[in-house]
Tab-separated table of C-alpha atoms and ligand atoms in Angstrom:
chain	number	residue	atom	x	y	z
W	1	UNK	CA	0.107	-0.032	0.120
W	2	UNK	CA	1.134	3.947	-1.052
W	3	UNK	CA	-0.693	6.157	0.062
W	4	UNK	CA	0.321	10.162	-0.598
W	5	UNK	CA	1.953	10.850	3.295
W	6	UNK	CA	4.886	10.522	4.467
W	7	UNK	CA	6.142	5.841	5.364
W	8	UNK	CA	7.202	6.062	8.479
W	9	UNK	CA	6.719	2.557	8.680
W	10	UNK	CA	6.020	-0.713	8.701
W	11	UNK	CA	5.748	-3.420	10.596
W	12	UNK	CA	4.927	-7.005	9.881
W	13	UNK	CA	0.914	-5.893	10.420
W	14	UNK	CA	1.367	-2.674	10.488
W	15	UNK	CA	1.397	0.930	8.201
W	16	UNK	CA	2.383	3.795	9.708
W	17	UNK	CA	2.263	7.513	8.269
W	18	UNK	CA	2.668	10.854	9.478
W	19	UNK	CA	0.136	13.214	8.532
W	20	UNK	CA	1.378	16.716	9.547
W	21	UNK	CA	2.881	17.310	12.579
W	22	UNK	CA	1.554	15.004	15.280
W	23	UNK	CA	-0.670	12.531	14.562
W	24	UNK	CA	0.464	9.490	12.390
W	25	UNK	CA	-2.376	7.019	10.607
W	26	UNK	CA	-1.796	3.339	11.580
W	27	UNK	CA	-2.623	1.640	8.673
W	28	UNK	CA	-3.965	-1.849	9.440
W	29	UNK	CA	-3.077	-4.851	7.153
W	30	UNK	CA	-4.756	-8.130	6.254
W	31	UNK	CA	-0.803	-10.144	7.130
W	32	UNK	CA	-1.786	-12.487	9.077
W	33	UNK	CA	2.392	-14.544	10.543
W	34	UNK	CA	2.521	-17.739	12.168
W	35	UNK	CA	5.758	-18.748	13.372
W	36	UNK	CA	7.123	-15.170	13.065
W	37	UNK	CA	6.622	-15.666	8.809
W	38	UNK	CA	4.211	-13.304	7.139
W	39	UNK	CA	2.063	-15.189	5.036
W	40	UNK	CA	1.629	-14.905	1.405
W	41	UNK	CA	-2.754	-15.041	1.438
W	42	UNK	CA	-4.514	-11.852	2.867
W	43	UNK	CA	-6.975	-13.271	6.174
W	44	UNK	CA	-10.141	-10.943	4.305
W	45	UNK	CA	-11.339	-7.774	7.536
W	46	UNK	CA	-8.423	-9.094	9.728
W	47	UNK	CA	-6.530	-5.309	9.753
W	48	UNK	CA	-10.849	-3.923	10.557
W	49	UNK	CA	-11.416	-6.767	13.558
W	50	UNK	CA	-8.085	-5.435	14.973
W	51	UNK	CA	-8.664	-1.688	14.780
W	52	UNK	CA	-12.100	-2.887	16.588
W	53	UNK	CA	-10.755	-4.705	19.245
W	54	UNK	CA	-8.899	-2.113	19.689
W	55	UNK	CA	-10.879	1.278	19.246
W	56	UNK	CA	-13.723	-0.750	21.810
W	57	UNK	CA	-10.807	-1.072	24.858
W	58	UNK	CA	-9.948	2.319	24.076
W	59	UNK	CA	-13.539	3.016	24.654
W	60	UNK	CA	-14.063	0.747	28.286
W	61	UNK	CA	-10.712	1.537	29.743
W	62	UNK	CA	-10.374	4.663	29.534
W	63	UNK	CA	-10.859	5.390	32.822
W	64	UNK	CA	-8.326	3.652	33.597
W	65	UNK	CA	-4.926	5.089	30.834
W	66	UNK	CA	-5.383	7.482	28.063
W	67	UNK	CA	-5.089	6.322	25.151
W	68	UNK	CA	-3.596	7.862	21.486
W	69	UNK	CA	-6.597	7.437	19.620
W	70	UNK	CA	-8.219	10.277	17.773
W	71	UNK	CA	-10.260	8.587	15.254
W	72	UNK	CA	-11.528	5.662	13.324
W	73	UNK	CA	-13.078	7.397	10.872
W	74	UNK	CA	-11.513	7.913	6.849
W	75	UNK	CA	-13.054	11.392	6.653
W	76	UNK	CA	-10.964	12.971	9.067
W	77	UNK	CA	-8.299	12.011	6.745
W	78	UNK	CA	-7.417	14.518	3.699
W	79	UNK	CA	-9.394	13.037	0.809
W	80	UNK	CA	-6.549	12.882	-2.073
W	81	UNK	CA	-5.714	10.370	0.731
W	82	UNK	CA	-9.053	8.132	0.805
W	83	UNK	CA	-8.894	8.636	-3.227
W	84	UNK	CA	-5.599	6.366	-3.241
W	85	UNK	CA	-6.194	3.578	-1.407
W	86	UNK	CA	-10.731	2.018	-2.295
W	87	UNK	CA	-9.569	-0.171	1.075
W	88	UNK	CA	-9.009	1.600	3.922
W	89	UNK	CA	-12.073	1.921	5.236
W	90	UNK	CA	-13.076	0.452	8.848
W	91	UNK	CA	-8.566	-0.714	9.505
W	92	UNK	CA	-7.027	3.380	10.039
W	93	UNK	CA	-6.042	4.807	13.287
W	94	UNK	CA	-5.817	8.772	13.529
W	95	UNK	CA	-3.338	9.096	16.698
W	96	UNK	CA	-1.652	10.973	18.613
W	97	UNK	CA	2.140	10.343	18.111
W	98	UNK	CA	4.247	8.523	21.470
W	99	UNK	CA	7.687	8.951	22.658
W	100	UNK	CA	7.739	4.731	22.704
W	101	UNK	CA	8.691	2.682	26.691
W	102	UNK	CA	11.154	1.026	25.692
W	103	UNK	CA	10.279	-1.682	27.423
W	104	UNK	CA	6.246	-3.710	26.447
W	105	UNK	CA	4.389	-4.545	29.635
W	106	UNK	CA	3.188	-8.202	29.177
W	107	UNK	CA	1.013	-8.917	31.488
W	108	UNK	CA	0.121	-12.999	32.146
W	109	UNK	CA	-3.264	-14.190	33.584
W	110	UNK	CA	-2.037	-18.210	32.458
W	111	UNK	CA	1.101	-20.000	32.482
W	112	UNK	CA	2.028	-20.302	28.639
W	113	UNK	CA	4.854	-20.472	25.744
W	114	UNK	CA	8.238	-18.580	26.506
W	115	UNK	CA	6.804	-18.014	30.687
W	116	UNK	CA	5.324	-21.935	31.210
W	117	UNK	CA	9.768	-23.513	30.049
W	118	UNK	CA	11.079	-20.836	32.230
W	119	UNK	CA	8.974	-22.242	34.774
W	120	UNK	CA	9.507	-25.563	33.715
W	121	UNK	CA	12.933	-24.086	33.974
W	122	UNK	CA	13.700	-23.576	37.086
W	123	UNK	CA	10.001	-22.915	38.836
W	124	UNK	CA	10.795	-19.191	38.080
W	125	UNK	CA	8.738	-16.685	36.380
W	126	UNK	CA	10.937	-14.258	34.680
W	127	UNK	CA	12.625	-14.612	37.998
W	128	UNK	CA	10.066	-14.484	40.771
W	129	UNK	CA	8.801	-17.623	42.515
W	130	UNK	CA	5.952	-19.614	41.415
W	131	UNK	CA	3.810	-21.911	44.196
W	132	UNK	CA	5.551	-25.211	42.798
W	133	UNK	CA	2.913	-27.616	41.071
W	134	UNK	CA	1.351	-25.219	38.064
W	135	UNK	CA	0.569	-27.309	34.727
W	136	UNK	CA	1.388	-26.116	31.542
W	137	UNK	CA	-1.868	-23.388	30.886
W	138	UNK	CA	-2.460	-23.122	34.380
W	139	UNK	CA	-4.432	-20.298	35.427
W	140	UNK	CA	-1.878	-18.406	37.496
W	141	UNK	CA	-2.254	-17.148	41.192
W	142	UNK	CA	-2.838	-14.001	40.752
W	143	UNK	CA	-1.741	-11.751	37.198
W	144	UNK	CA	1.350	-10.975	36.348
W	145	UNK	CA	3.286	-8.378	35.127
W	146	UNK	CA	6.194	-9.597	33.042
W	147	UNK	CA	8.123	-7.287	30.920
W	148	UNK	CA	9.830	-7.556	28.575
W	149	UNK	CA	12.942	-5.112	26.005
W	150	UNK	CA	11.553	-3.952	22.484
W	151	UNK	CA	14.204	-4.993	20.040
W	152	UNK	CA	13.028	-5.690	16.729
W	153	UNK	CA	15.181	-8.949	16.498
W	154	UNK	CA	13.994	-10.715	20.198
W	155	UNK	CA	12.794	-9.527	23.018
W	156	UNK	CA	13.953	-10.457	26.213
W	157	UNK	CA	12.075	-11.238	29.113
W	158	UNK	CA	13.404	-8.970	32.065
W	159	UNK	CA	12.752	-8.442	35.327
W	160	UNK	CA	10.754	-5.713	37.272
W	161	UNK	CA	13.878	-4.780	38.229
W	162	UNK	CA	15.568	-4.186	34.870
W	163	UNK	CA	12.767	-2.319	33.909
W	164	UNK	CA	12.929	0.055	36.167
W	165	UNK	CA	17.151	0.898	35.087
W	166	UNK	CA	15.257	0.816	31.560
W	167	UNK	CA	12.268	3.532	31.580
W	168	UNK	CA	12.733	4.929	36.069
W	169	UNK	CA	11.287	3.111	38.560
W	170	UNK	CA	8.647	5.322	38.689
W	171	UNK	CA	7.105	4.827	35.086
W	172	UNK	CA	7.928	1.841	35.219
W	173	UNK	CA	5.601	1.447	38.320
W	174	UNK	CA	2.903	3.349	37.239
W	175	UNK	CA	2.903	0.573	33.893
W	176	UNK	CA	3.020	-2.099	36.061
W	177	UNK	CA	-0.686	-0.577	37.503
W	178	UNK	CA	-2.185	0.305	33.971
W	179	UNK	CA	-1.088	-2.405	33.082
W	180	UNK	CA	-2.620	-5.357	35.804
W	181	UNK	CA	-5.577	-2.831	35.505
W	182	UNK	CA	-6.309	-3.483	32.109
W	183	UNK	CA	-5.937	-6.772	32.212
W	184	UNK	CA	-8.221	-7.251	34.923
W	185	UNK	CA	-11.265	-5.717	33.451
W	186	UNK	CA	-10.547	-7.069	29.895
W	187	UNK	CA	-9.951	-9.832	30.523
W	188	UNK	CA	-13.235	-10.409	33.193
W	189	UNK	CA	-14.836	-9.078	30.141
W	190	UNK	CA	-13.582	-11.523	27.575
W	191	UNK	CA	-14.230	-14.325	30.102
W	192	UNK	CA	-17.280	-13.964	30.528
W	193	UNK	CA	-18.304	-14.113	26.829
W	194	UNK	CA	-16.666	-18.077	26.514
W	195	UNK	CA	-12.902	-16.339	25.318
W	196	UNK	CA	-10.196	-16.492	28.038
W	197	UNK	CA	-7.489	-13.810	27.262
W	198	UNK	CA	-4.489	-15.108	28.822
W	199	UNK	CA	-1.491	-13.524	28.447
W	200	UNK	CA	-1.353	-9.650	26.190
W	201	UNK	CA	1.205	-7.294	25.317
W	202	UNK	CA	0.288	-3.725	25.606
W	203	UNK	CA	2.292	-0.650	24.745
W	204	UNK	CA	2.611	2.369	26.367
W	205	UNK	CA	3.375	5.677	25.632
W	206	UNK	CA	4.747	9.142	27.197
W	207	UNK	CA	2.595	11.664	25.009
W	208	UNK	CA	2.647	15.969	26.479
W	209	UNK	CA	4.494	14.048	29.300
W	210	UNK	CA	2.067	11.086	30.199
W	211	UNK	CA	1.751	7.657	29.810
W	212	UNK	CA	-1.037	6.881	27.240
W	213	UNK	CA	-1.913	2.961	26.049
W	214	UNK	CA	-0.260	3.013	21.792
W	215	UNK	CA	-0.761	-0.030	19.674
W	216	UNK	CA	-3.349	-2.727	19.366
W	217	UNK	CA	-4.782	-3.449	22.838
W	218	UNK	CA	-6.438	-7.128	23.919
W	219	UNK	CA	-6.257	-8.311	20.076
W	220	UNK	CA	-6.330	-10.980	18.929
W	221	UNK	CA	-2.950	-10.475	17.898
W	222	UNK	CA	-1.282	-8.556	20.890
W	223	UNK	CA	-3.376	-11.547	22.666
W	224	UNK	CA	-3.198	-14.906	23.097
W	225	UNK	CA	-7.024	-15.996	23.498
W	226	UNK	CA	-8.057	-19.616	23.685
W	227	UNK	CA	-11.261	-21.094	23.243
W	228	UNK	CA	-13.192	-21.066	27.460
W	229	UNK	CA	-14.517	-24.508	26.359
W	230	UNK	CA	-11.201	-26.704	25.310
W	231	UNK	CA	-8.976	-24.388	27.689
W	232	UNK	CA	-7.563	-27.646	29.553
W	233	UNK	CA	-4.416	-27.161	32.136
W	234	UNK	CA	-1.691	-30.117	31.198
W	235	UNK	CA	-2.068	-28.929	27.909
W	236	UNK	CA	-1.248	-26.351	25.389
W	237	UNK	CA	-5.235	-24.501	24.535
W	238	UNK	CA	-6.563	-23.943	20.715
W	239	UNK	CA	-4.977	-20.350	19.855
W	240	UNK	CA	-9.262	-19.222	19.399
W	241	UNK	CA	-7.557	-17.531	15.866
W	242	UNK	CA	-4.998	-18.714	14.726
W	243	UNK	CA	-5.542	-22.937	15.426
W	244	UNK	CA	-6.819	-23.691	11.794
W	245	UNK	CA	-3.930	-21.580	10.075
W	246	UNK	CA	-1.505	-23.086	12.454
W	247	UNK	CA	-3.042	-26.879	12.197
W	248	UNK	CA	-2.952	-26.427	8.514
W	249	UNK	CA	1.504	-25.986	8.038
W	250	UNK	CA	1.508	-28.656	11.512
W	251	UNK	CA	0.983	-30.944	9.439
W	252	UNK	CA	3.422	-30.096	6.546
W	253	UNK	CA	6.662	-30.670	5.717
W	254	UNK	CA	8.204	-27.288	6.246
W	255	UNK	CA	10.807	-25.838	8.681
W	256	UNK	CA	9.274	-22.717	9.473
W	257	UNK	CA	11.446	-20.318	7.380
W	258	UNK	CA	10.404	-18.325	4.483
W	259	UNK	CA	8.601	-18.206	2.332
W	260	UNK	CA	5.308	-20.147	3.211
W	261	UNK	CA	3.140	-22.393	2.099
W	262	UNK	CA	0.545	-21.352	0.257
W	263	UNK	CA	-2.850	-21.724	2.363
W	264	UNK	CA	-6.259	-22.898	0.693
W	265	UNK	CA	-8.657	-20.959	0.345
W	266	UNK	CA	-10.614	-22.760	3.049
W	267	UNK	CA	-7.633	-22.074	5.780
W	268	UNK	CA	-7.859	-18.741	5.005
W	269	UNK	CA	-11.562	-18.849	5.000
W	270	UNK	CA	-12.058	-20.835	8.269
W	271	UNK	CA	-8.880	-17.239	9.757
W	272	UNK	CA	-11.239	-14.544	7.898
W	273	UNK	CA	-14.310	-16.267	10.727
W	274	UNK	CA	-12.392	-17.320	13.655
W	275	UNK	CA	-10.925	-13.296	13.838
W	276	UNK	CA	-14.451	-11.893	13.428
W	277	UNK	CA	-16.187	-14.096	15.591
W	278	UNK	CA	-13.817	-12.779	18.286
W	279	UNK	CA	-15.343	-9.086	17.705
W	280	UNK	CA	-18.591	-9.176	18.304
W	281	UNK	CA	-17.862	-12.241	21.331
W	282	UNK	CA	-15.910	-9.720	23.018
W	283	UNK	CA	-17.819	-6.720	22.069
W	284	UNK	CA	-21.487	-7.994	22.233
W	285	UNK	CA	-22.049	-5.956	17.970
W	286	UNK	CA	-21.847	-7.678	15.021
W	287	UNK	CA	-19.186	-6.567	12.420
W	288	UNK	CA	-21.525	-6.103	10.200
W	289	UNK	CA	-21.971	-2.502	10.852
W	290	UNK	CA	-18.535	-2.162	11.630
W	291	UNK	CA	-16.423	0.466	8.728
W	292	UNK	CA	-15.548	-1.739	5.219
W	293	UNK	CA	-17.521	-3.997	5.965
W	294	UNK	CA	-20.119	-4.548	4.014
C	301	ATP	N1	1.174	6.399	18.725
C	301	ATP	C1	2.354	6.375	18.796
C	301	ATP	N2	3.186	6.698	18.411
C	301	ATP	C2	4.478	6.118	17.940
C	301	ATP	N3	5.003	4.635	18.246
C	301	ATP	C3	3.279	3.924	17.791
C	301	ATP	C4	2.346	4.678	17.904
C	301	ATP	N4	1.345	3.260	18.683
C	301	ATP	C5	2.274	2.477	17.345
C	301	ATP	N5	2.845	2.508	17.883
C	301	ATP	C6	4.587	1.663	16.523
C	301	ATP	O1	4.327	1.138	15.608
C	301	ATP	C7	4.749	-0.114	14.930
C	301	ATP	C8	2.906	-1.241	14.932
C	301	ATP	O2	3.730	-1.856	13.683
C	301	ATP	P1	3.110	-3.382	13.954
C	301	ATP	O3	2.813	-3.591	14.721
C	301	ATP	O4	2.862	-3.701	12.494
C	301	ATP	O5	4.727	-3.917	13.969
C	301	ATP	P2	5.499	-4.381	14.621
C	301	ATP	O6	5.020	-4.315	16.511
C	301	ATP	O7	6.739	-2.949	15.508
C	301	ATP	O8	6.042	-5.314	14.861
C	301	ATP	P3	5.099	-6.535	15.110
C	301	ATP	O9	5.871	-7.145	12.640
C	301	ATP	O10	5.826	-7.579	15.688
C	301	ATP	O11	4.225	-6.981	15.415
C	301	ATP	C9	5.216	-0.430	16.591
C	301	ATP	O12	6.950	-0.412	16.479
C	301	ATP	C10	4.939	0.623	18.113
C	301	ATP	O13	5.195	0.733	19.174
C	302	MG	MG1	3.162	-4.877	16.463
């Protein structure tokens, strides 16, 4: 995608442009990465789902912390920008440009992924002791703030003390308290609707000296979403959203290095439906009402 604006950055999923002096334009694509490789096929509406879920959380959780979001309305863009790309509606966020913290604010409510690996090896999580005898995917006694460094190559799990060294003790403590409260509120709401948010990554930044919530919030891409009825301690629950892709790829003889194998159309369609279902379950809203959908 090329828009008639200064292009600042493209990540695996988002393309970021500058609009005037401050607002950033984040355009969320339909790209899907699995095993850290971006698939060749776009997942229809995935970018809209991620935008819609994040917008929902910014709205629901605005009393916990302010956000970078200015608008998700394409009518707030210059008409020349909208004319340059027909598929923008519903997948854009105009945001305040923040000075991003150099840590990722991860909160874990369940023992999975790299935390499970560490626990198996040493009985700890980010260096802190946990009760003995926990199983994979067990719910933790309480949610824990487990920051990591934010790096292009490989994020590294760090202790809270290390986070204090990186961003300052005051900011680190605020980021921890905000992240824990966001997770508690979000996970409780999702749980009522049949989805476990096992863990999630928040990105906080400073705007005019204040901490604000940036990037995407409690989406399937920034979190582990598990279907509640398929969660069983002692095993890895299926991913609510990406499991059709993972299952398909696991059945192939692929070494998980690019280029990715082509995905069959039914895997793409099923994955798209799962993303949409996650949005509808969590928000209780109909996805067909979101801009650009129909
Ligand atoms: N308000 C903001 N101000 C400045 N930077 C932001 C803001 N909100 C999000 N970002 C940054 O924009 C980028 C979003 O792009 P994207 O999610 O595609 O890539 P990424 O997270 O860097 O990498 P990955 O491909 O692993 O997702 C992130 O680097 C994020 O930290
Ligand atoms: Mg990202």
